[in-house]
Amino acid sequence: MTIQNIGLPQLHGDLFLTDGGIETTLIFHDGLDLPLFAAFDLLKDEAGEQALRRYYRQHAAVAARRGTGFIFESPTWRASSDWGDRLGYSRKALAAANRKAVELMEDLRAEFPALRSVVSGCIGPRGDGYDPGDIMSASEAERYHAEQIRTFRATSARLITAITMTNVPEAVGVTRAATAAGLPVVISFTVETDGRLPTGESLGAAVRTVDEQTGVAPAYYMINCAHPDHFRQMLADGGGWVRRICGIRANASRCSHAELDEAEVLDVGNPIELGEACAELRAAFPQIVVLGGCCGTDHRHIESIADACLVPA
């Protein structure tokens, strides 16, 4: 197995933060309409773009104040062709939205010149982020995601991050498509309350299979859209594959995906407890260098994570 070795600054051991639950923040805190949970749709007008700028500035400022690194993850989780079709975007308009999203990240990055930062092109699953649904073959997934990845290749993004991956074949396809485009990729799996993928597969088996089936394996893996209580023991009981987990984007809530799907009120959990839980994970697994949030989290949770992780030993 060959692992992508491209000198990503977040793999040098220092803490890198990223943002929180962008869609839940924009909907529940800012009162914005996100059709199909698609944050990139805000780029279609000035008011939406300014909302995105405010969101990312809040999070980048946390990293700047605490002296950590920061990953600017583009708001393009649902900016792939199936979702674009449902939202009424032509292929040309969708590509333009992906490019504009990266340009926005670069603009924001320039506002924080002293901040060690990385711009990542974010992609999401073809289907629902909680339910794998009809699972594609790895070849189908490669063809599907290659379009968005090629668009990112022509921008300043130098990293692809696949968020909320629910199944192994899609993760394999994403990795192959990114490798073909000459871009490093991070695969972030989502897990249920039992620490397993929505398909029922263990995280360890998923990581090993993707590594084995991709030739050039992802730079690293992450876990997102789950509370630390859902996967802490799984990591503790894991084998060598655990060293490949270098990032966590945790949920604020301990609810299951099914419960979150039905929720009408945002569960923000306890930011201090979440920060402490992330710090405990980083202490136990020092290769975990990227920390951010997912459902229910906002800049307050990122602040708590940073404060807890930066407490002197």
GROMACS .gro file of N, CA, C and O in nm, residues 54-127:
model
  296
   54ARG      N    1  -1.945   3.548   0.697
   54ARG     CA    2  -1.955   3.566   0.842
   54ARG      C    3  -1.932   3.434   0.915
   54ARG      O    4  -1.863   3.429   1.017
   55TYR      N    5  -1.988   3.328   0.862
   55TYR     CA    6  -1.974   3.196   0.923
   55TYR      C    7  -1.827   3.154   0.931
   55TYR      O    8  -1.776   3.116   1.037
   56TYR      N    9  -1.758   3.159   0.819
   56TYR     CA   10  -1.619   3.113   0.817
   56TYR      C   11  -1.527   3.207   0.896
   56TYR      O   12  -1.432   3.161   0.961
   57ARG      N   13  -1.555   3.337   0.892
   57ARG     CA   14  -1.472   3.430   0.970
   57ARG      C   15  -1.478   3.396   1.119
   57ARG      O   16  -1.375   3.401   1.187
   58GLN      N   17  -1.596   3.367   1.170
   58GLN     CA   18  -1.609   3.333   1.312
   58GLN      C   19  -1.520   3.215   1.348
   58GLN      O   20  -1.456   3.214   1.454
   59HIS      N   21  -1.517   3.115   1.263
   59HIS     CA   22  -1.440   2.995   1.294
   59HIS      C   23  -1.290   3.016   1.274
   59HIS      O   24  -1.209   2.973   1.357
   60ALA      N   25  -1.253   3.082   1.165
   60ALA     CA   26  -1.111   3.108   1.142
   60ALA      C   27  -1.053   3.197   1.252
   60ALA      O   28  -0.937   3.181   1.291
   61ALA      N   29  -1.135   3.289   1.303
   61ALA     CA   30  -1.088   3.378   1.409
   61ALA      C   31  -1.054   3.301   1.536
   61ALA      O   32  -0.963   3.338   1.610
   62VAL      N   33  -1.128   3.193   1.561
   62VAL     CA   34  -1.096   3.109   1.677
   62VAL      C   35  -0.955   3.054   1.664
   62VAL      O   36  -0.875   3.059   1.758
   63ALA      N   37  -0.924   3.000   1.547
   63ALA     CA   38  -0.790   2.944   1.524
   63ALA      C   39  -0.684   3.053   1.531
   63ALA      O   40  -0.576   3.032   1.589
   64ALA      N   41  -0.713   3.170   1.476
   64ALA     CA   42  -0.615   3.279   1.477
   64ALA      C   43  -0.585   3.323   1.620
   64ALA      O   44  -0.468   3.348   1.655
   65ARG      N   45  -0.688   3.334   1.703
   65ARG     CA   46  -0.667   3.379   1.842
   65ARG      C   47  -0.589   3.277   1.923
   65ARG      O   48  -0.513   3.313   2.013
   66ARG      N   49  -0.609   3.149   1.894
   66ARG     CA   50  -0.544   3.045   1.974
   66ARG      C   51  -0.414   2.993   1.913
   66ARG      O   52  -0.349   2.906   1.969
   67GLY      N   53  -0.378   3.042   1.796
   67GLY     CA   54  -0.251   3.005   1.737
   67GLY      C   55  -0.246   2.865   1.678
   67GLY      O   56  -0.138   2.807   1.663
   68THR      N   57  -0.361   2.811   1.643
   68THR     CA   58  -0.364   2.680   1.576
   68THR      C   59  -0.368   2.699   1.425
   68THR      O   60  -0.378   2.811   1.375
   69GLY      N   61  -0.362   2.590   1.352
   69GLY     CA   62  -0.386   2.595   1.210
   69GLY      C   63  -0.535   2.592   1.182
   69GLY      O   64  -0.616   2.575   1.273
   70PHE      N   65  -0.572   2.607   1.054
   70PHE     CA   66  -0.713   2.605   1.018
   70PHE      C   67  -0.730   2.550   0.877
   70PHE      O   68  -0.651   2.582   0.788
   71ILE      N   69  -0.832   2.468   0.860
   71ILE     CA   70  -0.867   2.415   0.728
   71ILE      C   71  -0.995   2.484   0.681
   71ILE      O   72  -1.099   2.473   0.746
   72PHE      N   73  -0.984   2.556   0.572
   72PHE     CA   74  -1.099   2.619   0.508
   72PHE      C   75  -1.166   2.514   0.420
   72PHE      O   76  -1.119   2.485   0.309
   73GLU      N   77  -1.274   2.455   0.470
   73GLU     CA   78  -1.346   2.349   0.399
   73GLU      C   79  -1.458   2.412   0.318
   73GLU      O   80  -1.549   2.473   0.374
   74SER      N   81  -1.451   2.402   0.188
   74SER     CA   82  -1.548   2.472   0.102
   74SER      C   83  -1.691   2.424   0.129
   74SER      O   84  -1.713   2.307   0.162
   75PRO      N   85  -1.790   2.512   0.112
   75PRO     CA   86  -1.929   2.478   0.142
   75PRO      C   87  -1.996   2.402   0.026
   75PRO      O   88  -2.103   2.441  -0.022
   76THR      N   89  -1.932   2.295  -0.018
   76THR     CA   90  -1.974   2.228  -0.142
   76THR      C   91  -2.011   2.082  -0.120
   76THR      O   92  -2.005   2.001  -0.213
   77TRP      N   93  -2.051   2.049   0.002
   77TRP     CA   94  -2.085   1.912   0.037
   77TRP      C   95  -2.191   1.854  -0.057
   77TRP      O   96  -2.188   1.736  -0.090
   78ARG      N   97  -2.284   1.937  -0.102
   78ARG     CA   98  -2.388   1.888  -0.191
   78ARG      C   99  -2.381   1.951  -0.330
   78ARG      O  100  -2.481   1.962  -0.400
   79ALA      N  101  -2.262   1.989  -0.371
   79ALA     CA  102  -2.245   2.051  -0.502
   79ALA      C  103  -2.198   1.951  -0.607
   79ALA      O  104  -2.112   1.979  -0.689
   80SER      N  105  -2.256   1.830  -0.604
   80SER     CA  106  -2.228   1.731  -0.708
   80SER      C  107  -2.351   1.718  -0.797
   80SER      O  108  -2.458   1.775  -0.769
   81SER      N  109  -2.339   1.642  -0.907
   81SER     CA  110  -2.437   1.652  -1.015
   81SER      C  111  -2.579   1.612  -0.978
   81SER      O  112  -2.675   1.679  -1.019
   82ASP      N  113  -2.598   1.504  -0.903
   82ASP     CA  114  -2.734   1.464  -0.868
   82ASP      C  115  -2.805   1.571  -0.787
   82ASP      O  116  -2.922   1.605  -0.812
   83TRP      N  117  -2.736   1.625  -0.688
   83TRP     CA  118  -2.794   1.730  -0.606
   83TRP      C  119  -2.812   1.857  -0.687
   83TRP      O  120  -2.913   1.928  -0.673
   84GLY      N  121  -2.717   1.888  -0.772
   84GLY     CA  122  -2.730   2.005  -0.859
   84GLY      C  123  -2.850   1.995  -0.950
   84GLY      O  124  -2.923   2.093  -0.970
   85ASP      N  125  -2.873   1.875  -1.004
   85ASP     CA  126  -2.992   1.855  -1.089
   85ASP      C  127  -3.119   1.886  -1.012
   85ASP      O  128  -3.211   1.953  -1.061
   86ARG      N  129  -3.126   1.836  -0.889
   86ARG     CA  130  -3.247   1.856  -0.809
   86ARG      C  131  -3.267   2.003  -0.772
   86ARG      O  132  -3.379   2.048  -0.751
   87LEU      N  133  -3.158   2.077  -0.766
   87LEU     CA  134  -3.166   2.219  -0.732
   87LEU      C  135  -3.178   2.309  -0.854
   87LEU      O  136  -3.185   2.432  -0.841
   88GLY      N  137  -3.178   2.249  -0.974
   88GLY     CA  138  -3.196   2.326  -1.095
   88GLY      C  139  -3.070   2.386  -1.153
   88GLY      O  140  -3.077   2.479  -1.234
   89TYR      N  141  -2.954   2.332  -1.116
   89TYR     CA  142  -2.827   2.382  -1.169
   89TYR      C  143  -2.788   2.305  -1.294
   89TYR      O  144  -2.793   2.182  -1.296
   90SER      N  145  -2.747   2.377  -1.397
   90SER     CA  146  -2.686   2.312  -1.513
   90SER      C  147  -2.546   2.266  -1.473
   90SER      O  148  -2.493   2.308  -1.370
   91ARG      N  149  -2.486   2.183  -1.555
   91ARG     CA  150  -2.349   2.139  -1.525
   91ARG      C  151  -2.254   2.259  -1.523
   91ARG      O  152  -2.165   2.268  -1.438
   92LYS      N  153  -2.274   2.351  -1.614
   92LYS     CA  154  -2.188   2.469  -1.619
   92LYS      C  155  -2.206   2.553  -1.494
   92LYS      O  156  -2.107   2.599  -1.434
   93ALA      N  157  -2.331   2.573  -1.452
   93ALA     CA  158  -2.357   2.654  -1.332
   93ALA      C  159  -2.303   2.585  -1.207
   93ALA      O  160  -2.254   2.651  -1.114
   94LEU      N  161  -2.314   2.452  -1.203
   94LEU     CA  162  -2.264   2.379  -1.087
   94LEU      C  163  -2.112   2.390  -1.077
   94LEU      O  164  -2.057   2.413  -0.968
   95ALA      N  165  -2.043   2.376  -1.189
   95ALA     CA  166  -1.898   2.391  -1.189
   95ALA      C  167  -1.859   2.532  -1.144
   95ALA      O  168  -1.764   2.550  -1.066
   96ALA      N  169  -1.934   2.631  -1.190
   96ALA     CA  170  -1.906   2.769  -1.152
   96ALA      C  171  -1.925   2.788  -1.001
   96ALA      O  172  -1.848   2.860  -0.937
   97ALA      N  173  -2.027   2.723  -0.944
   97ALA     CA  174  -2.051   2.734  -0.801
   97ALA      C  175  -1.937   2.671  -0.722
   97ALA      O  176  -1.894   2.726  -0.619
   98ASN      N  177  -1.887   2.557  -0.767
   98ASN     CA  178  -1.773   2.494  -0.700
   98ASN      C  179  -1.649   2.582  -0.706
   98ASN      O  180  -1.577   2.597  -0.607
   99ARG      N  181  -1.626   2.642  -0.821
   99ARG     CA  182  -1.510   2.732  -0.832
   99ARG      C  183  -1.526   2.855  -0.743
   99ARG      O  184  -1.432   2.898  -0.676
  100LYS      N  185  -1.647   2.910  -0.742
  100LYS     CA  186  -1.671   3.029  -0.660
  100LYS      C  187  -1.654   2.998  -0.512
  100LYS      O  188  -1.605   3.081  -0.435
  101ALA      N  189  -1.693   2.878  -0.471
  101ALA     CA  190  -1.678   2.839  -0.331
  101ALA      C  191  -1.531   2.838  -0.290
  101ALA      O  192  -1.495   2.884  -0.181
  102VAL      N  193  -1.445   2.785  -0.377
  102VAL     CA  194  -1.302   2.783  -0.346
  102VAL      C  195  -1.245   2.925  -0.347
  102VAL      O  196  -1.162   2.961  -0.262
  103GLU      N  197  -1.289   3.007  -0.441
  103GLU     CA  198  -1.244   3.146  -0.445
  103GLU      C  199  -1.282   3.218  -0.316
  103GLU      O  200  -1.205   3.299  -0.263
  104LEU      N  201  -1.401   3.188  -0.263
  104LEU     CA  202  -1.443   3.245  -0.137
  104LEU      C  203  -1.349   3.203  -0.024
  104LEU      O  204  -1.311   3.285   0.062
  105MET      N  205  -1.311   3.076  -0.023
  105MET     CA  206  -1.217   3.027   0.080
  105MET      C  207  -1.084   3.101   0.069
  105MET      O  208  -1.022   3.137   0.171
  106GLU      N  209  -1.037   3.125  -0.053
  106GLU     CA  210  -0.911   3.197  -0.071
  106GLU      C  211  -0.922   3.342  -0.025
  106GLU      O  212  -0.830   3.396   0.035
  107ASP      N  213  -1.036   3.405  -0.053
  107ASP     CA  214  -1.057   3.542  -0.006
  107ASP      C  215  -1.050   3.548   0.147
  107ASP      O  216  -0.986   3.636   0.205
  108LEU      N  217  -1.116   3.453   0.211
  108LEU     CA  218  -1.117   3.450   0.357
  108LEU      C  219  -0.979   3.417   0.412
  108LEU      O  220  -0.936   3.474   0.514
  109ARG      N  221  -0.912   3.328   0.346
  109ARG     CA  222  -0.775   3.293   0.388
  109ARG      C  223  -0.685   3.416   0.387
  109ARG      O  224  -0.602   3.435   0.477
  110ALA      N  225  -0.704   3.503   0.287
  110ALA     CA  226  -0.623   3.624   0.276
  110ALA      C  227  -0.651   3.722   0.389
  110ALA      O  228  -0.566   3.807   0.420
  111GLU      N  229  -0.768   3.711   0.452
  111GLU     CA  230  -0.800   3.797   0.566
  111GLU      C  231  -0.724   3.757   0.692
  111GLU      O  232  -0.720   3.835   0.788
  112PHE      N  233  -0.666   3.639   0.691
  112PHE     CA  234  -0.593   3.587   0.808
  112PHE      C  235  -0.451   3.546   0.762
  112PHE      O  236  -0.417   3.428   0.764
  113PRO      N  237  -0.369   3.643   0.720
  113PRO     CA  238  -0.239   3.608   0.660
  113PRO      C  239  -0.143   3.536   0.753
  113PRO      O  240  -0.055   3.463   0.706
  114ALA      N  241  -0.157   3.554   0.884
  114ALA     CA  242  -0.066   3.487   0.977
  114ALA      C  243  -0.112   3.346   1.013
  114ALA      O  244  -0.040   3.272   1.081
  115LEU      N  245  -0.230   3.309   0.969
  115LEU     CA  246  -0.289   3.181   1.004
  115LEU      C  247  -0.237   3.070   0.912
  115LEU      O  248  -0.246   3.081   0.789
  116ARG      N  249  -0.181   2.966   0.971
  116ARG     CA  250  -0.144   2.848   0.891
  116ARG      C  251  -0.273   2.782   0.845
  116ARG      O  252  -0.353   2.740   0.928
  117SER      N  253  -0.292   2.773   0.715
  117SER     CA  254  -0.422   2.727   0.668
  117SER      C  255  -0.410   2.646   0.540
  117SER      O  256  -0.310   2.653   0.469
  118VAL      N  257  -0.515   2.569   0.515
  118VAL     CA  258  -0.525   2.484   0.397
  118VAL      C  259  -0.665   2.504   0.340
  118VAL      O  260  -0.763   2.511   0.415
  119VAL      N  261  -0.675   2.512   0.208
  119VAL     CA  262  -0.805   2.518   0.143
  119VAL      C  263  -0.837   2.380   0.088
  119VAL      O  264  -0.760   2.322   0.012
  120SER      N  265  -0.952   2.327   0.130
  120SER     CA  266  -0.994   2.193   0.089
  120SER      C  267  -1.124   2.200   0.010
  120SER      O  268  -1.216   2.274   0.047
  121GLY      N  269  -1.131   2.123  -0.097
  121GLY     CA  270  -1.254   2.109  -0.172
  121GLY      C  271  -1.338   1.999  -0.111
  121GLY      O  272  -1.299   1.881  -0.113
  122CYS      N  273  -1.451   2.035  -0.054
  122CYS     CA  274  -1.534   1.939   0.018
  122CYS      C  275  -1.634   1.873  -0.077
  122CYS      O  276  -1.701   1.941  -0.154
  123ILE      N  277  -1.643   1.742  -0.070
  123ILE     CA  278  -1.745   1.670  -0.144
  123ILE      C  279  -1.821   1.580  -0.047
  123ILE      O  280  -1.770   1.542   0.058
  124GLY      N  281  -1.944   1.551  -0.082
  124GLY     CA  282  -2.027   1.467   0.002
  124GLY      C  283  -2.073   1.343  -0.072
  124GLY      O  284  -2.043   1.325  -0.190
  125PRO      N  285  -2.148   1.259  -0.006
  125PRO     CA  286  -2.195   1.137  -0.071
  125PRO      C  287  -2.297   1.167  -0.180
  125PRO      O  288  -2.365   1.270  -0.177
  126ARG      N  289  -2.308   1.078  -0.274
  126ARG     CA  290  -2.408   1.095  -0.379
  126ARG      C  291  -2.549   1.089  -0.320
  126ARG      O  292  -2.639   1.160  -0.367
  127GLY      N  293  -2.566   1.007  -0.218
  127GLY     CA  294  -2.696   0.994  -0.154
  127GLY      C  295  -2.702   1.070  -0.024
  127GLY      O  296  -2.633   1.170  -0.004
   0.00000   0.00000   0.00000
